[in-house]
Amino acid sequence: MNTSHLKILENEAIYVLREVAAQFENPVILFSGGKDSIVLAHIAKKAFYPAPNPFPLLHIDTGHNFPETIEYRDQLVKDTKSKLIVGSVQESIDSGKVKDETGPDASRNVLQTTTLLDSLEKYNIDCAVGGGRRDEEKARAKERFFSHRDNFGQWDPKNQRPELWNIFNARKKTGEHFRVFPLSNWTELDVWQYIDAEKINMPCLYFSHKRKVFQRKNVIFALTPFVTVGDDEKVFEAEVRFRTIGDATCTGAILSKAATVADIIKEVAVARITERGNRNDDKRSETAMEDRKREGYF
């Protein structure tokens, strides 16, 4: 398999990360524990070697994460000696800033927006670097590398700056900030090929394993303490894995026997549904992702 394009993509991401370090005073990497943020942290380490990675990791903890995600996050922070900043959705709920959803489809995923914006303000962060890619979803396809956010943290897709010849304009007013996406031109297949080439250790959730699940509206959910199984929903054991990792209440699994990175690459190469096709939060409306992004979502 020809992977020469991965070096081009890596060099592009390194260039963007170095531009972030040069143009912003207090940038962070948004770290979800998913494959894209893991790859982003890996490239950041390479971009500034032998100096340490200058970007702290900012994790917005919903309180409904898979335990495996938190375990992986903490081990990565320990191994790389990174600084970790955690924004707690539970604290946002306890302070009355947001209200926990109720009902069978309740999720804290939307509530992350408030916690994220509060964390950016609390720590005086002027740039949040994320692992978003344009191939994931139609709203993310509209993003530039440097995505301007106003002083309310809002995104206006019609008011983005040109990026001719990869010249990035990071000028902003007081209270405004930027989201930056170094992996914009990557695809899911690129990410897994890069993980294979770089031998990056990944969370076990990405690989096939047996667990108790149930199906709701064509989405397979893992049985966790954070979800309520309906009377008409049957719990069964299946061999599954996750293509994307987020809040356990909205992240769907897929039936899969892919137990290695090589297996995953073969599976992704023939997939006809995007990885976010198994995200219940994206199914709330036709413009669910774009609506959340306008309000300050990742």
Coordinates of C-alpha atoms in Angstrom, one line a residue:
M1 CA 0.0 0.0 0.0
N2 CA 1.4 3.4 -1.0
T3 CA 1.5 5.7 1.9
S4 CA 3.8 8.4 0.6
H5 CA 0.9 10.9 0.9
L6 CA 1.0 10.6 4.7
K7 CA 4.3 12.5 4.8
I8 CA 2.7 15.4 2.9
L9 CA -0.2 15.4 5.3
E10 CA 2.1 15.2 8.3
N11 CA 4.3 18.1 7.1
E12 CA 1.1 20.2 6.5
A13 CA -0.1 19.5 10.0
I14 CA 3.4 20.3 11.5
Y15 CA 3.4 23.6 9.6
V16 CA 0.0 24.5 11.0
L17 CA 1.0 23.6 14.5
R18 CA 4.1 25.7 14.3
E19 CA 2.0 28.6 13.0
V20 CA -0.2 28.2 16.0
A21 CA 2.8 28.3 18.3
A22 CA 4.1 31.4 16.6
Q23 CA 0.8 33.4 16.4
F24 CA -1.0 32.6 19.7
E25 CA 0.0 33.2 23.3
N26 CA -1.9 30.4 25.1
P27 CA -3.0 27.6 22.7
V28 CA -4.2 24.1 23.8
I29 CA -5.0 20.9 22.1
L30 CA -8.6 19.7 22.5
F31 CA -8.2 16.1 23.6
S32 CA -11.2 13.8 23.6
G33 CA -9.2 10.5 23.8
G34 CA -10.3 9.7 20.2
K35 CA -8.0 8.7 17.4
D36 CA -7.8 12.2 15.8
S37 CA -6.8 14.0 19.0
I38 CA -4.3 11.2 19.7
V39 CA -2.7 11.6 16.3
L40 CA -2.7 15.4 16.8
A41 CA -0.8 15.0 20.1
H42 CA 1.6 12.7 18.4
I43 CA 2.3 15.1 15.5
A44 CA 2.7 18.0 18.0
K45 CA 5.4 16.0 19.8
K46 CA 7.2 15.5 16.5
A47 CA 6.8 19.1 15.4
F48 CA 8.7 20.6 18.3
Y49 CA 11.2 17.7 19.1
P50 CA 13.6 17.8 21.0
A51 CA 11.7 20.5 22.9
P52 CA 8.6 19.3 24.7
N53 CA 5.2 19.7 23.2
P54 CA 4.2 23.3 24.1
F55 CA 0.5 22.6 24.0
P56 CA -1.4 21.5 27.2
L57 CA -4.2 19.0 26.6
L58 CA -7.8 20.3 27.3
H59 CA -10.3 17.6 27.9
I60 CA -14.0 18.4 28.4
D61 CA -15.2 15.6 30.7
T62 CA -18.9 14.9 30.4
G63 CA -18.8 12.5 33.3
H64 CA -20.3 9.9 30.9
N65 CA -17.1 8.8 29.3
F66 CA -16.1 5.3 28.7
P67 CA -13.7 4.2 31.5
E68 CA -11.2 3.0 28.9
T69 CA -11.0 6.6 27.5
I70 CA -10.1 8.1 30.8
E71 CA -7.6 5.3 31.5
Y72 CA -5.9 5.9 28.1
R73 CA -5.9 9.7 28.6
D74 CA -4.2 9.5 32.0
Q75 CA -1.6 7.1 30.8
L76 CA -0.8 9.3 27.8
V77 CA -0.4 12.3 30.0
K78 CA 1.9 10.4 32.3
D79 CA 4.0 8.9 29.4
T80 CA 4.4 12.2 27.5
K81 CA 4.6 14.4 30.6
S82 CA 1.9 16.7 29.2
K83 CA -0.1 19.2 31.1
L84 CA -3.7 18.3 31.4
I85 CA -6.6 20.7 31.8
V86 CA -10.0 19.2 32.6
G87 CA -13.3 21.0 32.2
S88 CA -16.1 19.3 34.0
V89 CA -19.7 19.2 32.6
Q90 CA -20.8 17.9 36.0
E91 CA -19.5 21.2 37.6
S92 CA -21.4 23.2 35.0
I93 CA -24.5 21.3 36.0
D94 CA -23.9 21.7 39.7
S95 CA -23.4 25.5 39.3
G96 CA -26.7 25.8 37.4
K97 CA -25.1 26.9 34.1
V98 CA -26.6 24.0 32.3
K99 CA -29.4 21.5 32.9
D100 CA -29.0 17.8 32.6
E101 CA -31.2 16.3 29.9
T102 CA -33.8 13.7 30.7
G103 CA -35.5 11.0 28.8
P104 CA -34.3 7.9 26.8
D105 CA -32.1 10.0 24.5
A106 CA -30.7 12.2 27.1
S107 CA -27.0 13.1 26.6
R108 CA -24.5 15.5 28.0
N109 CA -22.8 16.0 24.6
V110 CA -24.6 19.3 23.9
L111 CA -23.8 20.5 27.4
Q112 CA -20.1 20.4 26.6
T113 CA -20.3 23.7 24.7
T114 CA -20.9 25.7 27.9
T115 CA -18.1 23.9 29.7
L116 CA -15.7 24.4 26.8
L117 CA -16.4 28.1 26.5
D118 CA -16.1 28.6 30.3
S119 CA -12.7 26.7 30.3
L120 CA -11.4 28.8 27.4
E121 CA -12.3 31.9 29.4
K122 CA -11.0 30.6 32.8
Y123 CA -7.6 29.7 31.5
N124 CA -7.3 32.6 29.0
I125 CA -7.0 30.3 26.0
D126 CA -6.8 32.1 22.7
C127 CA -6.6 29.1 20.5
A128 CA -8.0 25.6 20.7
V129 CA -6.4 23.1 18.3
G130 CA -8.8 20.3 17.4
G131 CA -8.7 17.1 15.4
G132 CA -11.7 17.8 13.2
R133 CA -11.4 16.7 9.5
R134 CA -13.4 17.9 6.6
D135 CA -14.5 14.4 5.5
E136 CA -16.3 13.7 8.8
E137 CA -19.5 15.7 8.3
K138 CA -20.9 18.4 6.0
A139 CA -20.6 21.2 8.6
R140 CA -16.9 20.3 9.2
A141 CA -16.3 20.4 5.5
K142 CA -16.9 24.2 5.6
E143 CA -14.1 24.8 8.1
R144 CA -10.8 26.5 7.3
F145 CA -7.6 25.6 9.0
F146 CA -7.9 28.7 11.2
S147 CA -11.5 29.1 12.3
H148 CA -12.4 32.4 13.9
R149 CA -14.8 32.6 16.8
D150 CA -16.4 35.8 18.1
N151 CA -16.4 36.9 21.7
F152 CA -19.4 34.6 22.3
G153 CA -17.5 31.6 21.0
Q154 CA -19.7 31.5 17.9
W155 CA -18.8 30.4 14.4
D156 CA -20.1 32.0 11.3
P157 CA -19.4 29.8 8.2
K158 CA -20.1 32.8 5.9
N159 CA -17.5 35.0 7.5
Q160 CA -14.3 33.0 7.3
R161 CA -11.0 34.4 6.2
P162 CA -9.2 33.4 3.0
E163 CA -6.2 31.1 3.3
L164 CA -4.4 31.6 0.1
W165 CA -0.9 29.9 -0.1
N166 CA -1.4 28.7 3.5
I167 CA -1.1 32.2 4.9
F168 CA -3.1 32.2 8.1
N169 CA -4.7 35.3 9.6
A170 CA -4.9 35.0 13.4
R171 CA -5.8 38.6 14.1
K172 CA -8.6 38.9 16.7
K173 CA -10.2 41.3 19.0
T174 CA -10.2 41.0 22.8
G175 CA -12.4 38.1 23.9
E176 CA -12.3 36.4 20.5
H177 CA -10.4 33.2 19.9
F178 CA -9.6 30.6 17.2
R179 CA -10.2 27.0 16.6
V180 CA -7.5 25.4 14.4
F181 CA -7.7 22.1 12.6
P182 CA -4.3 20.8 11.4
L183 CA -5.9 17.5 10.2
S184 CA -8.5 19.2 7.9
N185 CA -7.3 17.5 4.7
W186 CA -7.0 14.0 6.3
T187 CA -9.5 11.2 5.9
E188 CA -10.4 8.4 8.3
L189 CA -8.3 6.0 6.2
D190 CA -5.3 8.4 6.3
V191 CA -5.6 8.6 10.1
W192 CA -5.5 4.8 10.4
Q193 CA -2.7 4.4 7.9
Y194 CA -0.7 7.0 9.8
I195 CA -1.4 5.2 13.1
D196 CA -0.1 2.0 11.5
A197 CA 3.0 3.7 10.1
E198 CA 3.9 5.4 13.3
K199 CA 3.0 2.5 15.5
I200 CA 0.8 4.6 17.8
N201 CA -0.8 2.9 20.7
M202 CA -4.6 3.2 20.6
P203 CA -7.4 2.7 23.1
C204 CA -8.8 -0.8 23.2
L205 CA -12.3 0.5 22.3
Y206 CA -11.3 0.9 18.7
F207 CA -10.6 -2.8 18.3
S208 CA -13.1 -5.7 18.1
H209 CA -14.3 -7.0 21.5
K210 CA -17.3 -8.6 23.1
R211 CA -19.6 -6.4 25.2
K212 CA -23.3 -6.1 26.1
V213 CA -25.1 -3.7 23.8
F214 CA -28.6 -2.8 22.7
Q215 CA -30.0 -1.2 19.5
R216 CA -32.0 2.1 19.3
K217 CA -33.0 3.8 16.1
N218 CA -30.4 1.9 14.1
V219 CA -27.6 2.8 16.5
I220 CA -25.9 0.1 18.6
F221 CA -25.2 1.5 22.1
A222 CA -22.9 -0.1 24.7
L223 CA -24.6 -0.9 27.9
T224 CA -23.3 1.5 30.5
P225 CA -24.6 3.1 33.7
F226 CA -25.2 6.3 31.8
V227 CA -28.0 4.9 29.5
T228 CA -31.5 3.7 30.3
V229 CA -32.6 0.6 28.3
G230 CA -36.2 0.8 27.2
D231 CA -38.8 -1.9 27.9
D232 CA -38.9 -2.8 24.2
E233 CA -35.1 -2.8 23.8
K234 CA -33.2 -6.1 24.1
V235 CA -29.7 -6.3 25.6
F236 CA -27.5 -8.8 23.8
E237 CA -23.8 -9.6 23.6
A238 CA -22.0 -8.8 20.4
E239 CA -18.5 -8.5 18.9
V240 CA -18.2 -4.7 18.3
R241 CA -15.8 -1.8 18.0
F242 CA -16.1 2.0 17.9
R243 CA -15.1 4.1 14.9
T244 CA -15.3 7.3 16.9
I245 CA -15.2 7.8 20.7
G246 CA -17.2 10.4 22.6
D247 CA -19.8 10.5 25.3
A248 CA -21.1 7.0 25.9
T249 CA -24.7 8.2 25.6
C250 CA -24.3 9.2 22.0
T251 CA -21.5 7.1 20.6
G252 CA -22.6 4.1 18.6
A253 CA -20.7 0.9 18.0
I254 CA -20.4 -1.2 14.8
L255 CA -20.5 -5.0 14.5
S256 CA -16.9 -5.8 13.6
K257 CA -14.2 -8.5 13.8
A258 CA -11.4 -6.0 13.2
A259 CA -8.9 -6.8 16.0
T260 CA -5.8 -5.1 14.6
V261 CA -4.9 -1.8 12.9
A262 CA -4.4 -3.6 9.6
D263 CA -7.9 -5.1 10.0
I264 CA -9.4 -1.7 10.6
I265 CA -7.6 -0.2 7.5
K266 CA -9.2 -2.9 5.4
E267 CA -12.6 -2.3 7.0
V268 CA -12.5 1.5 6.6
A269 CA -11.3 1.2 3.0
V270 CA -14.6 -0.3 2.0
A271 CA -16.9 1.5 4.4
R272 CA -19.8 3.4 2.8
I273 CA -21.0 5.2 6.0
T274 CA -18.9 7.9 7.6
E275 CA -17.7 7.3 11.2
R276 CA -20.1 9.9 12.5
G277 CA -22.9 7.9 10.9
N278 CA -23.0 6.0 14.2
R279 CA -23.2 9.1 16.4
N280 CA -26.7 9.6 17.8
D281 CA -26.1 13.3 18.5
D282 CA -25.7 14.0 14.8
K283 CA -29.2 12.5 14.1
R284 CA -31.1 15.0 16.2
S285 CA -31.7 17.1 13.1
E286 CA -30.4 17.6 9.6
T287 CA -28.2 20.4 10.8
A288 CA -27.3 19.1 14.2
M289 CA -23.5 19.5 13.9
E290 CA -23.7 22.9 12.3
D291 CA -26.1 24.2 14.9
R292 CA -23.8 23.1 17.7
K293 CA -20.8 24.6 16.0
R294 CA -22.5 28.0 15.7
E295 CA -23.1 27.9 19.4
G296 CA -19.4 27.2 20.2
Y297 CA -19.1 23.4 19.9
F298 CA -15.8 21.9 18.9

